[in-house]
Amino acid sequence: MGGVSLTRDFTTDLPDECLALVFQSLRSGDRKSCSLVCRRWLAVESHSRRLKLRACRALTVAGMEAIARHCPGLRELSVSSCTFGARGIDVVLRGCPLLEDLSIKRLRGLHDPSATADLVAGAASLRSLCLEDLYNGQCFAPFIAGSPNLKTLKLIRCSGDWDPLLQDIAARVPWIVEIHLERLQVTDSGLTALSGCIDLEILRLVKTPECTDAGLATIADRCHRLRKLHIDGWKGNSIGDEGLQAVAQRCAGIRELVLAGLNPTYRSLELIASNCGCLERLALCGSETIGDAEVACIASKCTSLKKLCIKECPVSDQGMEALAAGCPKLVKMTVKRCSGVTPECADRLVASRHGMLAVNLEVNDGSTNDQQQEATEEGSAFEEFGVAAAIGGSELPRPLVDGVGSKGRWPGKKKRAGFFATRRNLVASALRRWSHGSSNSSHSRT
């Protein structure tokens, strides 16, 4: 059909390593489905799994030693709500020299200094590390600073002063690319130290009230490769025009910008829109100063913008309609809880772009249009930007759009959403069809 044979399994041309890369891009459910296709897929899929340990409270250091002994090729490990302490992590780090991705969340047993002494001083293969909800997470500081190839570091809701660690990182791991600091005791001193990481491309500052314009300016002064910047100011007003103007003037390559709980004025927003010509994704959330004039500025100057998210800002139909003629590359827009924006305005925007613009509007009564369904599979614009749900609130972060069903459906806009909603299933279903299409395939069904 169409010159393509339906009796041949084209995946036999793929080396196992390439097939494993395909599997790694799928979700867990799709991976399980792929493992049922044939014995070869089962073997490849099983050899490329992540190990995840969640709430395994009966697991001890002896069990972790067994994992290290029998899985020396382990590359990814995620630990959550376990009780074996730092010693259990240590034995894995010593026995799995290829470990690249490590996530440690809510690990107990870190308060005892004797249990955290003499931990491994680093891991040459480690590239990504996440520490979340830890008491005395600083016990891992020598390990972090001693991992020379570390590219991604996420520190989330970990107690204690982290400025000294950031200073050590800047001195010993200067090639780090991504840093995520959330609800952390870190000051401008820590940000000044991080400015020495000149390869930094992604920075997320979420609810770090002691970080101010001065600290952000030092980052902008030296980290000119910055392309993604997320700031949730927690409505503390510690970061404003001064810091954002420094970013606009010295980090012209910014492609993604999320500003939540901040109050930037027209002056700084205009400078960002004018200088950052590569800006493709912009989210403005919980700001009292983002109004119609600011949206009109975005429409006239952000010519590369593809996705725009506005939440809880005093904008109206007048400002939104400026987007009908502006931002020529805009393909997706999410507007949530902006009381001045009406469904009729959203309809007009969609019509003005001849169906090439997807508009997701949620008003204060919770109603959404049909595009809301897209959030279930593709992830809403706010979710993919990583913005917390309650700007300025005290609850734990969660996606701004939860993918709930829409009430009040708008006809004629489901076709494009349906394409994106199924994109993650296309690879798995196509590969299953290829393999199943040949009853004489050399692979036996399990």
Short mmCIF file of C-alpha atoms in Angstrom, two decimals:
data_model
loop_
_atom_site.label_atom_id
_atom_site.label_comp_id
_atom_site.label_asym_id
_atom_site.label_seq_id
_atom_site.Cartn_x
_atom_site.Cartn_y
_atom_site.Cartn_z
CA MET A 1 0.00 0.00 0.00
CA GLY A 2 1.55 3.28 -1.10
CA GLY A 3 4.74 1.43 -2.00
CA VAL A 4 5.27 0.29 1.61
CA SER A 5 5.33 -3.41 2.35
CA LEU A 6 2.95 -4.60 5.05
CA THR A 7 4.64 -7.98 5.38
CA ARG A 8 8.01 -6.72 6.53
CA ASP A 9 9.01 -5.75 10.06
CA PHE A 10 11.03 -2.59 9.48
CA THR A 11 12.17 -2.48 13.10
CA THR A 12 14.54 -5.36 12.36
CA ASP A 13 16.72 -2.74 10.63
CA LEU A 14 17.08 -0.82 13.91
CA PRO A 15 19.92 -1.73 16.29
CA ASP A 16 18.80 -2.48 19.83
CA GLU A 17 20.34 0.78 21.03
CA CYS A 18 18.18 2.83 18.63
CA LEU A 19 15.06 0.90 19.55
CA ALA A 20 15.81 1.58 23.23
CA LEU A 21 15.98 5.31 22.49
CA VAL A 22 12.53 5.14 20.90
CA PHE A 23 11.14 3.36 23.95
CA GLN A 24 12.64 5.95 26.27
CA SER A 25 10.57 8.68 24.61
CA LEU A 26 7.32 6.87 25.45
CA ARG A 27 5.22 6.93 28.56
CA SER A 28 5.22 4.05 30.98
CA GLY A 29 1.92 2.60 29.69
CA ASP A 30 3.07 2.70 26.08
CA ARG A 31 6.35 1.04 27.04
CA LYS A 32 4.45 -1.81 28.67
CA SER A 33 2.38 -2.23 25.51
CA CYS A 34 5.51 -2.31 23.37
CA SER A 35 7.04 -5.00 25.59
CA LEU A 36 4.15 -7.30 24.60
CA VAL A 37 4.82 -7.09 20.87
CA CYS A 38 7.63 -9.66 20.62
CA ARG A 39 10.47 -11.17 22.60
CA ARG A 40 13.07 -8.83 21.16
CA TRP A 41 11.06 -5.76 22.16
CA LEU A 42 10.55 -7.23 25.61
CA ALA A 43 14.28 -7.74 26.06
CA VAL A 44 15.23 -4.27 24.75
CA GLU A 45 12.54 -2.55 26.81
CA SER A 46 13.44 -4.36 30.02
CA HIS A 47 17.14 -3.57 29.67
CA SER A 48 16.45 0.16 29.30
CA ARG A 49 14.11 0.59 32.35
CA ARG A 50 14.47 3.13 35.17
CA LEU A 51 14.50 1.87 38.56
CA LYS A 52 11.95 3.60 40.81
CA LEU A 53 11.63 2.88 44.53
CA ARG A 54 8.58 4.47 46.09
CA ALA A 55 7.52 4.08 49.72
CA CYS A 56 9.64 0.92 50.10
CA ARG A 57 9.91 1.37 53.85
CA ALA A 58 11.03 -2.21 54.49
CA LEU A 59 13.97 -1.83 52.10
CA THR A 60 17.29 -1.56 53.97
CA VAL A 61 20.90 -0.85 53.12
CA ALA A 62 21.37 -4.59 52.54
CA GLY A 63 18.74 -4.49 49.82
CA MET A 64 20.40 -1.51 48.18
CA GLU A 65 23.69 -3.39 48.27
CA ALA A 66 22.01 -6.23 46.40
CA ILE A 67 20.76 -3.79 43.76
CA ALA A 68 24.24 -2.37 43.34
CA ARG A 69 25.75 -5.84 43.12
CA HIS A 70 23.33 -7.24 40.54
CA CYS A 71 22.67 -4.05 38.49
CA PRO A 72 26.10 -2.51 37.85
CA GLY A 73 24.83 -1.04 34.58
CA LEU A 74 22.05 0.98 36.25
CA ARG A 75 21.77 4.42 34.68
CA GLU A 76 18.67 5.96 36.32
CA LEU A 77 17.48 5.69 39.91
CA SER A 78 14.52 7.39 41.57
CA VAL A 79 14.00 7.05 45.32
CA SER A 80 10.94 8.39 47.12
CA SER A 81 9.71 8.03 50.72
CA CYS A 82 12.24 5.34 51.69
CA THR A 83 14.04 4.86 55.00
CA PHE A 84 17.50 3.46 54.19
CA GLY A 85 19.12 6.88 54.50
CA ALA A 86 22.21 8.25 52.83
CA ARG A 87 24.08 4.97 53.27
CA GLY A 88 21.68 3.20 50.91
CA ILE A 89 22.36 5.82 48.25
CA ASP A 90 26.08 5.58 48.88
CA VAL A 91 26.30 1.85 48.17
CA VAL A 92 24.48 2.31 44.86
CA LEU A 93 26.77 5.15 43.82
CA ARG A 94 29.81 3.01 44.57
CA GLY A 95 28.45 -0.10 42.83
CA CYS A 96 26.85 1.52 39.76
CA PRO A 97 29.57 3.54 38.01
CA LEU A 98 27.34 4.28 34.99
CA LEU A 99 24.58 6.04 36.94
CA GLU A 100 23.57 9.21 35.08
CA ASP A 101 20.22 10.29 36.58
CA LEU A 102 19.52 10.30 40.33
CA SER A 103 16.37 11.58 42.07
CA ILE A 104 16.05 11.53 45.87
CA LYS A 105 12.76 12.61 47.44
CA ARG A 106 11.61 12.45 51.05
CA LEU A 107 14.44 10.12 52.07
CA ARG A 108 14.57 9.50 55.81
CA GLY A 109 17.57 8.88 57.99
CA LEU A 110 19.64 11.92 57.00
CA HIS A 111 19.63 13.60 60.41
CA ASP A 112 22.27 11.35 61.97
CA PRO A 113 25.77 12.76 61.27
CA SER A 114 27.41 9.37 61.82
CA ALA A 115 25.20 7.84 59.11
CA THR A 116 26.14 10.50 56.57
CA ALA A 117 29.89 10.56 57.18
CA ASP A 118 32.33 9.28 54.56
CA LEU A 119 29.83 9.31 51.71
CA VAL A 120 31.18 8.89 48.20
CA ALA A 121 32.87 12.13 47.13
CA GLY A 122 31.42 12.24 43.62
CA ALA A 123 30.23 10.34 40.56
CA ALA A 124 31.97 10.90 37.25
CA SER A 125 29.02 9.66 35.18
CA LEU A 126 26.26 11.61 36.96
CA ARG A 127 24.53 14.17 34.75
CA SER A 128 21.27 14.94 36.52
CA LEU A 129 20.44 15.17 40.25
CA CYS A 130 17.21 16.09 42.01
CA LEU A 131 16.93 16.53 45.79
CA GLU A 132 13.39 17.16 47.04
CA ASP A 133 11.82 17.46 50.48
CA LEU A 134 14.97 16.48 52.37
CA TYR A 135 16.05 17.31 55.90
CA ASN A 136 19.81 17.80 56.02
CA GLY A 137 20.15 17.40 52.28
CA GLN A 138 23.45 19.24 52.63
CA CYS A 139 25.03 15.90 53.51
CA PHE A 140 25.14 15.33 49.74
CA ALA A 141 27.04 18.60 49.13
CA PRO A 142 30.51 17.01 48.71
CA PHE A 143 29.02 14.44 46.37
CA ILE A 144 27.35 17.12 44.23
CA ALA A 145 30.45 19.30 44.02
CA GLY A 146 32.55 16.23 43.24
CA SER A 147 30.52 15.23 40.16
CA PRO A 148 32.37 17.02 37.35
CA ASN A 149 29.94 16.10 34.55
CA LEU A 150 26.77 17.22 36.33
CA LYS A 151 24.56 19.19 33.94
CA THR A 152 21.20 19.44 35.76
CA LEU A 153 20.66 20.21 39.46
CA LYS A 154 17.24 20.53 41.09
CA LEU A 155 16.95 21.51 44.76
CA ILE A 156 13.33 21.61 45.89
CA ARG A 157 12.04 22.28 49.41
CA CYS A 158 15.23 21.18 51.16
CA SER A 159 15.93 22.74 54.55
CA GLY A 160 19.05 24.64 55.50
CA ASP A 161 21.32 27.27 53.97
CA TRP A 162 22.32 26.39 50.40
CA ASP A 163 24.49 29.39 49.53
CA PRO A 164 27.77 27.61 50.50
CA LEU A 165 26.93 24.64 48.28
CA LEU A 166 26.16 26.88 45.29
CA GLN A 167 29.49 28.61 45.80
CA ASP A 168 31.26 25.25 45.83
CA ILE A 169 29.41 24.13 42.70
CA ALA A 170 30.42 27.24 40.78
CA ALA A 171 34.05 26.57 41.65
CA ARG A 172 34.13 22.81 40.96
CA VAL A 173 31.27 22.12 38.48
CA PRO A 174 31.30 25.23 36.28
CA TRP A 175 29.79 23.55 33.20
CA ILE A 176 26.34 22.99 34.70
CA VAL A 177 23.52 23.81 32.25
CA GLU A 178 20.27 23.70 34.26
CA ILE A 179 19.51 24.76 37.84
CA HIS A 180 16.14 24.62 39.59
CA LEU A 181 15.85 26.24 43.03
CA GLU A 182 12.43 26.01 44.69
CA ARG A 183 11.39 27.06 48.21
CA LEU A 184 15.00 27.09 49.23
CA GLN A 185 17.05 29.24 51.59
CA VAL A 186 19.23 30.89 48.99
CA THR A 187 20.22 34.55 48.66
CA ASP A 188 21.85 36.85 46.14
CA SER A 189 25.17 35.48 47.35
CA GLY A 190 24.22 32.08 45.95
CA LEU A 191 23.06 33.59 42.65
CA THR A 192 26.28 35.59 42.39
CA ALA A 193 28.23 32.36 42.77
CA LEU A 194 26.09 30.67 40.11
CA SER A 195 26.87 33.47 37.68
CA GLY A 196 30.26 31.79 37.33
CA CYS A 197 28.51 28.92 35.49
CA ILE A 198 28.76 30.63 32.12
CA ASP A 199 27.18 27.68 30.27
CA LEU A 200 23.95 28.03 32.24
CA GLU A 201 20.96 27.76 29.89
CA ILE A 202 17.98 27.04 32.16
CA LEU A 203 17.28 28.74 35.49
CA ARG A 204 14.18 28.31 37.65
CA LEU A 205 13.74 30.43 40.77
CA VAL A 206 10.51 29.40 42.50
CA LYS A 207 9.53 31.04 45.78
CA THR A 208 13.03 32.10 46.82
CA PRO A 209 12.15 35.42 48.50
CA GLU A 210 15.74 36.31 49.42
CA CYS A 211 16.75 36.45 45.75
CA THR A 212 16.46 40.00 44.46
CA ASP A 213 17.09 42.12 41.38
CA ALA A 214 20.77 42.34 42.28
CA GLY A 215 21.23 38.56 42.21
CA LEU A 216 19.33 38.18 38.94
CA ALA A 217 21.39 40.97 37.38
CA THR A 218 24.64 39.15 38.18
CA ILE A 219 23.28 36.05 36.42
CA ALA A 220 22.37 38.16 33.39
CA ASP A 221 25.80 39.82 33.38
CA ARG A 222 27.70 36.57 32.86
CA CYS A 223 25.28 33.82 31.76
CA HIS A 224 24.65 35.04 28.23
CA ARG A 225 23.57 31.60 27.01
CA LEU A 226 20.44 31.65 29.16
CA ARG A 227 17.48 30.48 27.07
CA LYS A 228 14.87 29.50 29.68
CA LEU A 229 14.07 31.60 32.74
CA HIS A 230 11.27 30.81 35.21
CA ILE A 231 10.67 33.11 38.18
CA ASP A 232 7.89 32.73 40.73
CA GLY A 233 8.29 35.75 42.95
CA TRP A 234 5.61 34.65 45.42
CA LYS A 235 4.30 38.24 45.22
CA GLY A 236 7.24 39.35 47.31
CA ASN A 237 8.32 42.14 44.94
CA SER A 238 11.98 41.26 45.50
CA ILE A 239 12.45 40.90 41.74
CA GLY A 240 11.07 43.53 39.39
CA ASP A 241 12.00 45.88 36.59
CA GLU A 242 15.69 46.21 37.42
CA GLY A 243 16.42 42.49 37.24
CA LEU A 244 14.21 41.90 34.20
CA GLN A 245 15.79 44.78 32.32
CA ALA A 246 19.21 43.29 32.95
CA VAL A 247 17.99 40.02 31.48
CA ALA A 248 16.54 41.80 28.44
CA GLN A 249 19.74 43.73 27.80
CA ARG A 250 22.25 40.89 28.25
CA CYS A 251 20.40 37.64 27.51
CA ALA A 252 18.96 38.29 24.08
CA GLY A 253 18.78 34.55 23.33
CA ILE A 254 15.94 33.91 25.80
CA ARG A 255 13.37 31.59 24.22
CA GLU A 256 11.14 30.81 27.18
CA LEU A 257 10.17 33.23 29.94
CA VAL A 258 7.80 32.57 32.83
CA LEU A 259 7.03 35.40 35.24
CA ALA A 260 4.70 34.48 38.11
CA GLY A 261 3.86 36.57 41.15
CA LEU A 262 5.90 39.50 39.79
CA ASN A 263 4.78 43.00 38.87
CA PRO A 264 6.84 44.10 35.89
CA THR A 265 5.94 47.46 34.39
CA TYR A 266 5.47 48.37 30.74
CA ARG A 267 9.06 49.62 30.64
CA SER A 268 10.70 46.26 31.40
CA LEU A 269 8.20 44.27 29.35
CA GLU A 270 8.79 46.48 26.31
CA LEU A 271 12.54 46.02 26.64
CA ILE A 272 12.11 42.23 26.80
CA ALA A 273 9.81 42.25 23.78
CA SER A 274 12.16 44.49 21.79
CA ASN A 275 15.51 42.88 22.63
CA CYS A 276 14.62 39.19 22.94
CA GLY A 277 13.79 38.48 19.31
CA CYS A 278 14.02 34.71 19.82
CA LEU A 279 11.31 34.62 22.52
CA GLU A 280 8.93 31.77 21.62
CA ARG A 281 7.11 30.98 24.89
CA LEU A 282 5.87 33.54 27.41
CA ALA A 283 3.80 33.08 30.55
CA LEU A 284 2.56 35.94 32.74
CA CYS A 285 0.78 34.86 35.92
CA GLY A 286 -0.65 36.59 38.97
CA SER A 287 0.56 40.07 38.02
CA GLU A 288 -1.28 43.27 38.91
CA THR A 289 0.60 45.30 36.29
CA ILE A 290 -0.01 43.23 33.15
CA GLY A 291 -2.92 44.94 31.39
CA ASP A 292 -4.13 45.76 27.91
CA ALA A 293 -1.20 48.06 27.09
CA GLU A 294 1.31 45.35 27.99
CA VAL A 295 -0.51 42.73 25.91
CA ALA A 296 -0.61 45.15 22.97
CA CYS A 297 3.15 45.62 23.37
CA ILE A 298 3.64 41.85 23.23
CA ALA A 299 1.46 41.67 20.12
CA SER A 300 3.41 44.34 18.27
CA LYS A 301 6.96 43.36 19.20
CA CYS A 302 7.13 39.60 19.93
CA THR A 303 7.32 38.42 16.33
CA SER A 304 8.71 34.97 17.17
CA LEU A 305 6.22 34.15 19.92
CA LYS A 306 4.50 30.76 19.49
CA LYS A 307 2.86 30.18 22.87
CA LEU A 308 1.38 32.73 25.24
CA CYS A 309 -0.10 32.09 28.68
CA ILE A 310 -1.82 34.71 30.81
CA LYS A 311 -3.31 33.91 34.21
CA GLU A 312 -4.96 36.15 36.78
CA CYS A 313 -3.96 39.43 35.16
CA PRO A 314 -6.17 42.54 34.63
CA VAL A 315 -6.45 42.22 30.86
CA SER A 316 -9.61 42.63 28.80
CA ASP A 317 -10.94 41.94 25.33
CA GLN A 318 -9.37 45.16 24.10
CA GLY A 319 -5.85 44.00 24.87
CA MET A 320 -6.40 40.46 23.65
CA GLU A 321 -7.77 41.61 20.30
CA ALA A 322 -4.43 43.26 19.56
CA LEU A 323 -3.14 39.71 19.11
CA ALA A 324 -5.36 39.25 16.05
CA ALA A 325 -2.87 41.20 13.94
CA GLY A 326 0.26 40.67 16.04
CA CYS A 327 2.56 37.75 16.92
CA PRO A 328 2.38 36.16 13.43
CA LYS A 329 3.80 32.82 14.63
CA LEU A 330 1.44 32.41 17.59
CA VAL A 331 -0.19 28.95 17.54
CA LYS A 332 -1.40 28.48 21.12
CA MET A 333 -2.76 30.80 23.76
CA THR A 334 -4.06 30.02 27.25
CA VAL A 335 -6.00 32.59 29.25
CA LYS A 336 -7.14 31.65 32.74
CA ARG A 337 -9.14 33.61 35.29
CA CYS A 338 -8.81 36.96 33.56
CA SER A 339 -12.29 38.35 34.21
CA GLY A 340 -12.13 40.96 31.44
CA VAL A 341 -11.67 38.40 28.64
CA THR A 342 -14.86 36.89 27.17
CA PRO A 343 -15.50 33.74 25.11
CA GLU A 344 -16.65 35.96 22.24
CA CYS A 345 -13.19 37.55 22.12
CA ALA A 346 -11.59 34.12 22.01
CA ASP A 347 -13.90 33.17 19.14
CA ARG A 348 -12.86 36.24 17.21
CA LEU A 349 -9.18 35.50 17.74
CA VAL A 350 -9.57 31.96 16.43
CA ALA A 351 -11.52 33.22 13.40
CA SER A 352 -8.94 35.91 12.66
CA ARG A 353 -6.23 33.26 12.39
CA HIS A 354 -8.34 30.97 10.19
CA GLY A 355 -8.22 28.14 12.69
CA MET A 356 -4.41 28.19 13.01
CA LEU A 357 -4.55 29.52 16.58
CA ALA A 358 -5.65 27.30 19.48
CA VAL A 359 -7.24 29.34 22.28
CA ASN A 360 -7.84 27.82 25.70
CA LEU A 361 -9.99 30.14 27.80
CA GLU A 362 -11.06 29.49 31.37
CA VAL A 363 -13.15 32.14 33.07
CA ASN A 364 -13.83 32.52 36.76
CA ASP A 365 -16.78 30.13 36.80
CA GLY A 366 -14.46 27.28 35.76
CA SER A 367 -15.91 26.77 32.27
CA THR A 368 -13.48 25.93 29.49
CA ASN A 369 -13.61 25.49 25.77
CA ASP A 370 -12.99 22.26 23.92
CA GLN A 371 -9.28 22.94 23.63
CA GLN A 372 -9.03 22.10 27.35
CA GLN A 373 -9.08 18.42 26.41
CA GLU A 374 -5.69 18.90 24.80
CA ALA A 375 -4.17 19.36 28.26
CA THR A 376 -4.78 15.70 29.10
CA GLU A 377 -2.21 14.32 26.65
CA GLU A 378 -0.14 17.21 25.36
CA GLY A 379 0.10 18.99 28.71
CA SER A 380 -1.34 22.45 29.03
CA ALA A 381 0.76 25.47 28.28
CA PHE A 382 1.07 26.28 31.97
CA GLU A 383 2.06 22.71 32.83
CA GLU A 384 4.77 22.58 30.21
CA PHE A 385 6.05 25.95 31.46
CA GLY A 386 6.21 24.50 34.99
CA VAL A 387 4.22 27.25 36.70
CA ALA A 388 2.77 26.50 40.12
CA ALA A 389 -0.99 26.47 40.52
CA ALA A 390 -1.52 28.89 43.37
CA ILE A 391 0.57 31.96 42.67
CA GLY A 392 1.58 33.35 46.02
CA GLY A 393 -0.13 30.52 47.88
CA SER A 394 1.25 28.11 50.42
CA GLU A 395 0.29 24.78 48.92
CA LEU A 396 2.67 22.55 47.02
CA PRO A 397 3.16 23.26 43.30
CA ARG A 398 0.92 21.57 40.78
CA PRO A 399 0.01 22.28 37.14
CA LEU A 400 -2.12 25.35 36.59
CA VAL A 401 -4.43 23.44 34.28
CA ASP A 402 -5.42 20.00 35.53
CA GLY A 403 -6.93 18.68 32.32
CA VAL A 404 -10.47 18.60 33.69
CA GLY A 405 -13.34 18.10 31.28
CA SER A 406 -14.80 21.16 29.63
CA LYS A 407 -18.34 22.41 30.17
CA GLY A 408 -19.69 24.65 27.34
CA ARG A 409 -18.08 23.07 24.25
CA TRP A 410 -17.07 25.16 21.32
CA PRO A 411 -17.65 23.38 18.00
CA GLY A 412 -15.16 23.06 15.23
CA LYS A 413 -11.91 23.11 17.23
CA LYS A 414 -11.28 19.46 18.12
CA LYS A 415 -9.45 18.31 15.03
CA ARG A 416 -6.10 19.90 15.86
CA ALA A 417 -6.36 19.03 19.55
CA GLY A 418 -7.04 15.41 18.66
CA PHE A 419 -3.82 15.24 16.65
CA PHE A 420 -1.69 16.40 19.56
CA ALA A 421 -3.61 14.28 22.04
CA THR A 422 -2.65 11.10 20.23
CA ARG A 423 0.90 11.95 19.21
CA ARG A 424 2.47 9.98 22.05
CA ASN A 425 0.57 6.87 21.00
CA LEU A 426 1.52 7.07 17.32
CA VAL A 427 4.99 5.58 17.68
CA ALA A 428 3.89 2.67 19.82
CA SER A 429 0.84 1.81 17.70
CA ALA A 430 2.75 2.11 14.43
CA LEU A 431 5.56 -0.11 15.62
CA ARG A 432 3.07 -2.66 16.96
CA ARG A 433 1.28 -2.66 13.61
CA TRP A 434 4.51 -3.22 11.68
CA SER A 435 5.49 -6.12 13.84
CA HIS A 436 1.99 -7.65 13.89
CA GLY A 437 1.54 -7.24 10.13
CA SER A 438 3.80 -10.14 9.29
CA SER A 439 2.63 -13.55 10.47
CA ASN A 440 5.91 -14.98 9.17
CA SER A 441 8.05 -12.58 11.18
CA SER A 442 11.17 -14.00 12.69
CA HIS A 443 10.05 -12.72 16.12
CA SER A 444 7.69 -14.89 18.14
CA ARG A 445 4.76 -13.35 19.97
CA THR A 446 4.87 -13.56 23.74
#
